[in-house]
Short mmCIF file of C-alpha atoms in Angstrom, two decimals:
data_model
loop_
_atom_site.label_atom_id
_atom_site.label_comp_id
_atom_site.label_asym_id
_atom_site.label_seq_id
_atom_site.Cartn_x
_atom_site.Cartn_y
_atom_site.Cartn_z
CA MET A 1 3.61 23.84 144.48
CA THR A 2 4.19 22.64 140.92
CA ASP A 3 7.73 21.48 140.17
CA THR A 4 9.25 23.95 137.71
CA LYS A 5 11.30 21.08 136.28
CA SER A 6 8.19 19.15 135.23
CA PRO A 7 8.43 17.78 131.69
CA THR A 8 6.12 19.81 129.46
CA LEU A 9 4.79 18.96 126.02
CA PRO A 10 7.11 19.80 123.12
CA ASP A 11 5.97 22.53 120.77
CA SER A 12 5.59 20.38 117.66
CA ALA A 13 3.45 17.31 117.01
CA ASP A 14 6.46 15.46 115.60
CA GLN A 15 8.34 16.00 118.86
CA VAL A 16 5.37 14.65 120.81
CA VAL A 17 5.33 11.56 118.60
CA GLU A 18 9.05 11.06 119.19
CA ARG A 19 8.58 11.22 122.98
CA VAL A 20 5.81 8.63 122.73
CA ARG A 21 8.03 6.43 120.56
CA GLU A 22 10.88 6.65 123.07
CA ARG A 23 8.64 5.78 126.00
CA TYR A 24 7.07 2.69 124.39
CA GLY A 25 10.38 1.57 122.96
CA ALA A 26 11.70 1.51 126.52
CA ILE A 27 8.68 -0.51 127.64
CA ALA A 28 9.30 -3.07 124.90
CA ARG A 29 12.95 -3.41 125.92
CA SER A 30 12.32 -3.61 129.65
CA SER A 31 9.07 -5.64 129.68
CA ASP A 32 7.60 -3.16 132.19
CA SER A 33 3.90 -2.49 131.85
CA GLY A 34 2.64 0.94 130.89
CA CYS A 35 -0.06 3.29 129.56
CA CYS A 36 -3.53 3.36 130.99
CA GLY A 37 -3.39 -0.08 132.54
CA GLY A 38 -0.30 0.45 134.70
CA PRO A 39 2.69 2.65 133.89
CA PRO A 40 6.24 1.59 134.65
CA GLY A 41 6.72 1.24 138.37
CA THR A 42 3.28 -0.12 139.17
CA PRO A 43 3.29 -3.18 141.46
CA ALA A 44 0.57 -4.89 139.42
CA ASP A 45 1.89 -7.48 136.98
CA PRO A 46 0.65 -7.55 133.35
CA GLY A 47 -1.69 -10.45 134.09
CA THR A 48 -3.41 -8.55 136.87
CA THR A 49 -3.72 -5.49 134.67
CA ALA A 50 -5.10 -7.55 131.77
CA HIS A 51 -7.81 -8.96 134.03
CA ARG A 52 -8.79 -5.45 135.08
CA LEU A 53 -9.08 -4.44 131.44
CA GLY A 54 -11.46 -7.32 130.65
CA TYR A 55 -9.28 -10.11 129.28
CA SER A 56 -10.36 -13.57 130.41
CA ASP A 57 -8.17 -16.38 131.78
CA ASP A 58 -8.92 -18.41 128.65
CA GLN A 59 -7.73 -15.59 126.40
CA LEU A 60 -4.54 -15.00 128.33
CA ALA A 61 -3.74 -18.71 128.40
CA THR A 62 -3.57 -18.79 124.58
CA LEU A 63 -1.04 -15.94 124.31
CA PRO A 64 2.73 -15.92 124.08
CA GLU A 65 3.86 -14.63 127.46
CA GLU A 66 5.84 -11.78 125.92
CA ALA A 67 2.72 -10.41 124.17
CA ASN A 68 1.06 -9.10 127.33
CA LEU A 69 2.75 -5.91 128.52
CA GLY A 70 -0.14 -4.72 130.67
CA LEU A 71 -0.96 -1.97 128.16
CA GLY A 72 -4.42 -0.74 127.22
CA CYS A 73 -7.73 0.54 128.55
CA GLY A 74 -10.04 -2.29 127.43
CA ALA A 75 -10.31 -5.65 125.70
CA PRO A 76 -11.75 -4.88 122.28
CA VAL A 77 -11.07 -8.01 120.22
CA SER A 78 -13.73 -10.15 121.89
CA LEU A 79 -16.35 -7.63 120.71
CA LEU A 80 -15.32 -7.70 117.04
CA ALA A 81 -17.24 -10.92 116.29
CA LEU A 82 -14.46 -12.11 114.01
CA GLN A 83 -15.08 -14.90 111.53
CA PRO A 84 -12.67 -17.52 110.12
CA GLY A 85 -10.86 -16.23 107.04
CA GLU A 86 -11.25 -12.52 107.79
CA THR A 87 -8.45 -9.94 107.64
CA VAL A 88 -7.92 -7.84 110.78
CA LEU A 89 -5.83 -4.72 111.35
CA ASP A 90 -4.54 -3.84 114.85
CA LEU A 91 -3.57 -0.18 115.24
CA GLY A 92 -0.69 0.33 117.66
CA SER A 93 -0.19 -3.41 118.07
CA GLY A 94 2.51 -3.17 120.76
CA GLY A 95 3.54 -6.58 122.07
CA GLY A 96 0.86 -8.24 119.97
CA ILE A 97 -1.76 -9.23 122.55
CA ASP A 98 -4.78 -8.23 120.45
CA ALA A 99 -3.23 -9.37 117.18
CA PHE A 100 -2.65 -12.87 118.57
CA LEU A 101 -6.17 -13.04 120.03
CA ALA A 102 -7.56 -12.00 116.65
CA ALA A 103 -5.48 -14.71 114.97
CA ARG A 104 -7.16 -17.36 117.08
CA GLU A 105 -10.54 -16.14 115.82
CA VAL A 106 -9.76 -15.79 112.09
CA GLY A 107 -7.87 -19.09 111.98
CA PRO A 108 -5.12 -20.22 109.61
CA ASP A 109 -7.02 -19.00 106.54
CA GLY A 110 -7.38 -15.50 107.99
CA ARG A 111 -4.85 -12.71 108.26
CA VAL A 112 -3.85 -10.27 110.99
CA ILE A 113 -1.75 -7.14 110.41
CA GLY A 114 -0.34 -5.23 113.37
CA VAL A 115 0.98 -1.71 112.78
CA ASP A 116 3.17 0.09 115.31
CA MET A 117 5.60 3.00 114.99
CA THR A 118 8.03 1.61 117.57
CA GLU A 119 10.76 -0.61 116.18
CA GLU A 120 11.28 -2.38 119.49
CA MET A 121 7.59 -3.35 119.66
CA ILE A 122 7.65 -4.66 116.07
CA ALA A 123 10.75 -6.74 116.84
CA ARG A 124 9.27 -8.14 120.06
CA ALA A 125 5.88 -9.02 118.56
CA GLY A 126 7.39 -10.41 115.36
CA ALA A 127 9.67 -12.72 117.31
CA ALA A 128 6.71 -13.94 119.36
CA ALA A 129 4.73 -14.66 116.17
CA ARG A 130 7.58 -16.68 114.65
CA GLU A 131 8.39 -18.60 117.82
CA ASN A 132 4.76 -19.53 118.51
CA GLY A 133 3.58 -20.50 115.03
CA PHE A 134 1.35 -17.51 114.24
CA ASP A 135 1.98 -17.71 110.51
CA GLN A 136 -1.10 -15.62 109.67
CA VAL A 137 0.15 -12.64 111.72
CA GLU A 138 2.56 -9.97 110.51
CA PHE A 139 3.73 -6.76 112.11
CA ARG A 140 4.53 -3.66 110.06
CA LEU A 141 6.41 -0.55 111.09
CA GLY A 142 4.36 2.56 110.41
CA ARG A 143 2.39 5.54 111.67
CA LEU A 144 -1.37 5.35 112.20
CA GLU A 145 -1.75 8.61 110.23
CA ALA A 146 -0.26 6.88 107.13
CA LEU A 147 -0.98 3.17 107.40
CA PRO A 148 1.18 0.77 105.34
CA VAL A 149 -2.00 -1.04 104.28
CA GLU A 150 -3.84 -1.19 100.95
CA ASP A 151 -7.16 0.51 100.32
CA ALA A 152 -10.33 -1.45 101.22
CA SER A 153 -8.31 -4.51 102.21
CA VAL A 154 -9.36 -5.33 105.77
CA ASP A 155 -12.62 -6.63 107.23
CA ALA A 156 -12.11 -5.33 110.76
CA VAL A 157 -9.97 -2.83 112.65
CA THR A 158 -9.16 -2.77 116.33
CA SER A 159 -7.00 -0.63 118.62
CA ASN A 160 -6.42 -0.48 122.37
CA CYS A 161 -5.66 2.85 124.02
CA VAL A 162 -3.40 4.11 121.21
CA ILE A 163 -5.35 6.64 119.13
CA ASN A 164 -5.33 9.05 122.08
CA LEU A 165 -1.53 9.14 121.80
CA VAL A 166 -1.62 10.43 118.20
CA PRO A 167 -1.76 14.23 117.78
CA ASP A 168 -3.70 14.09 114.48
CA LYS A 169 -6.64 11.83 115.29
CA ALA A 170 -8.63 12.97 112.25
CA ALA A 171 -5.88 11.55 110.03
CA VAL A 172 -6.09 8.20 111.87
CA PHE A 173 -9.84 7.96 111.35
CA ALA A 174 -9.47 8.87 107.66
CA GLU A 175 -6.93 6.07 107.29
CA VAL A 176 -9.25 3.60 109.05
CA ALA A 177 -12.02 4.51 106.58
CA ARG A 178 -9.59 4.07 103.68
CA VAL A 179 -8.34 0.59 104.56
CA LEU A 180 -11.69 -0.90 105.65
CA LYS A 181 -13.71 -2.77 103.09
CA PRO A 182 -17.20 -1.37 102.46
CA GLY A 183 -19.33 -2.70 105.32
CA GLY A 184 -16.20 -3.31 107.43
CA ARG A 185 -16.20 -2.60 111.15
CA LEU A 186 -14.01 -1.36 113.94
CA VAL A 187 -14.05 -1.95 117.68
CA VAL A 188 -11.71 0.35 119.59
CA SER A 189 -10.87 0.92 123.24
CA ASP A 190 -9.63 4.44 123.93
CA VAL A 191 -9.65 7.38 126.32
CA VAL A 192 -11.91 10.43 125.94
CA LEU A 193 -12.73 13.40 128.14
CA ASP A 194 -16.12 14.38 129.51
CA ARG A 195 -14.69 17.68 130.79
CA PRO A 196 -11.48 19.56 129.96
CA LEU A 197 -8.39 18.63 131.94
CA PRO A 198 -6.75 20.97 134.44
CA GLU A 199 -4.26 23.11 132.49
CA ALA A 200 -1.22 21.67 134.26
CA ILE A 201 -2.18 18.12 133.19
CA GLY A 202 -3.09 19.17 129.66
CA ARG A 203 0.42 20.48 128.98
CA ASP A 204 2.30 17.71 130.83
CA LEU A 205 4.42 15.28 128.86
CA LEU A 206 3.98 12.39 131.30
CA ALA A 207 0.23 12.88 131.09
CA TRP A 208 0.37 12.63 127.29
CA VAL A 209 2.50 9.48 127.08
CA GLY A 210 0.39 8.07 129.93
CA CYS A 211 -2.76 8.26 127.78
CA VAL A 212 -4.40 11.28 129.45
CA ALA A 213 -3.34 14.65 128.00
CA GLY A 214 -3.73 13.53 124.40
CA ALA A 215 -7.39 12.56 124.86
CA LEU A 216 -10.09 14.59 123.10
CA LEU A 217 -13.40 15.73 124.47
CA ARG A 218 -15.99 13.07 123.68
CA ASP A 219 -17.93 15.18 121.15
CA ASP A 220 -14.74 16.20 119.32
CA TYR A 221 -13.53 12.58 119.19
CA PHE A 222 -16.71 11.18 117.70
CA GLY A 223 -17.12 14.23 115.49
CA ALA A 224 -13.76 13.41 113.89
CA LEU A 225 -14.82 9.77 113.51
CA THR A 226 -18.04 10.79 111.76
CA ALA A 227 -16.23 13.32 109.57
CA ALA A 228 -14.07 10.47 108.26
CA GLY A 229 -17.22 8.77 106.98
CA LEU A 230 -17.56 6.14 109.72
CA THR A 231 -21.09 5.53 110.96
CA GLY A 232 -23.26 3.43 113.29
CA ILE A 233 -21.29 4.41 116.41
CA GLU A 234 -22.26 2.33 119.42
CA ILE A 235 -20.71 2.67 122.87
CA LEU A 236 -20.04 -0.82 124.26
CA SER A 237 -18.30 0.14 127.50
CA ASP A 238 -17.91 3.46 129.30
CA ARG A 239 -16.24 3.84 132.71
CA ASP A 240 -14.14 6.26 134.68
CA ALA A 241 -10.51 5.64 133.70
CA LEU A 242 -9.51 5.84 137.35
CA GLU A 243 -11.32 2.55 137.91
CA LEU A 244 -8.59 0.82 135.89
CA PHE A 245 -6.19 1.40 138.79
CA ALA A 246 -8.53 -0.40 141.22
CA GLY A 247 -7.40 1.89 144.04
CA GLU A 248 -3.67 1.41 143.34
CA ILE A 249 -2.32 4.53 141.69
CA PRO A 250 0.77 3.58 139.67
CA ALA A 251 4.07 5.27 140.48
CA GLU A 252 4.21 7.21 137.23
CA ALA A 253 0.67 8.54 137.69
CA ALA A 254 1.53 9.57 141.24
CA GLU A 255 4.62 11.37 139.92
CA MET A 256 2.52 13.18 137.32
CA LEU A 257 0.10 14.38 139.98
CA ALA A 258 2.90 15.42 142.31
CA HIS A 259 4.80 17.57 139.87
CA THR A 260 1.73 19.18 138.31
CA GLY A 261 0.11 19.96 141.66
CA VAL A 262 -3.18 18.40 140.49
CA THR A 263 -5.07 16.17 142.90
CA LEU A 264 -6.75 12.89 142.05
CA ALA A 265 -10.11 14.40 143.02
CA GLU A 266 -9.66 17.06 140.30
CA LEU A 267 -9.49 14.33 137.65
CA GLU A 268 -12.58 12.45 138.79
CA GLY A 269 -15.38 12.52 136.25
CA ARG A 270 -13.17 13.89 133.49
CA VAL A 271 -11.29 10.95 131.95
CA ARG A 272 -13.29 8.04 130.54
CA SER A 273 -12.17 4.64 129.28
CA ILE A 274 -14.51 3.64 126.46
CA THR A 275 -14.92 0.84 123.96
CA TYR A 276 -17.03 1.51 120.87
CA ARG A 277 -18.08 0.00 117.56
CA ALA A 278 -18.45 1.76 114.20
CA PHE A 279 -18.66 0.84 110.50
CA ARG A 280 -17.59 1.93 107.06
CA PRO A 281 -20.85 2.17 105.10
CA SER A 282 -21.47 -0.46 102.43
#
C-alpha cells in the first residue's frame, strides 16, 4: 500500500525548483553523493560511482577531491573534443567535476564557466578552484532558464544529469542556443523516458529530485532541443538508468519505491541514461 504521507510534487514549478535547490544544497554541505549516480545513503563512495558513470582513473586523479560528489548519469566532457583556448559552459556545475576536467583540456588560455542555482555548490566549487590553482574557471550563481552568460560567447556546452531537474526544459535549450557561438557544440548526459512512468512515481517529489520524475519522453526532449534551433543530434551513449546502480539500489531510491508502491520491475525499460551531441548551426 502506498504511504499516504509520501512527499508529492508541489503545484508550482517555482516550488519544485526550490525543493531541488534545498536537496542539492544539503548534498553540498554534507558531501553525500546524490542524483542518478547514488542518492544520499548509498554505500558506494563518489569514486565508485564516478567509475560507473564512465570517468577514468586518470581523470579522477587530476581533480580536487571535493569536486566529485558522485552526481551524474554519464561522463560527457571527454566527448566534447575540447581544444586549448576554448570557452566552455557547464550547466548545473555542482561540485565542479566537469568544469575542472574541461579546464585541463582548454588550458590556461581557455575559460570555463560553471553555472549552478545552489549557493552552497557555488561556494564549494569556487573554493576548490581557488585552492587548486584553476584560475581559468569561474562559477556563477544562476538558473539554467536564464543563464548569466553573454550571447554567442562559448564554444562548447556540457551538462551532467541536470536538465531533467528543470521544469522548463525548452527554456534551457533556448538559452543554450543563445550563448553558443555559431558552429558551437554541446555534449550532455541526461535522463529521458522511453515509456511514461507509473503515475505514483511521476507525481513523487523524491523521484523528481532523484532525476526520474522530471525526465521527458525521448521524442519530447529532442523535439524541444530541435525547436530551439539545435541540430545534428547524435546519441553517443544510451543505457537503462538502472544499470547505474550496478545491482545496489541506493537507500533513497528504495525509499521512493517503498512509499509509492511501485516495484523495480515496473521501471525497467522506461528510464534511460543518455549522452548526446548537438550543434548550433554556423
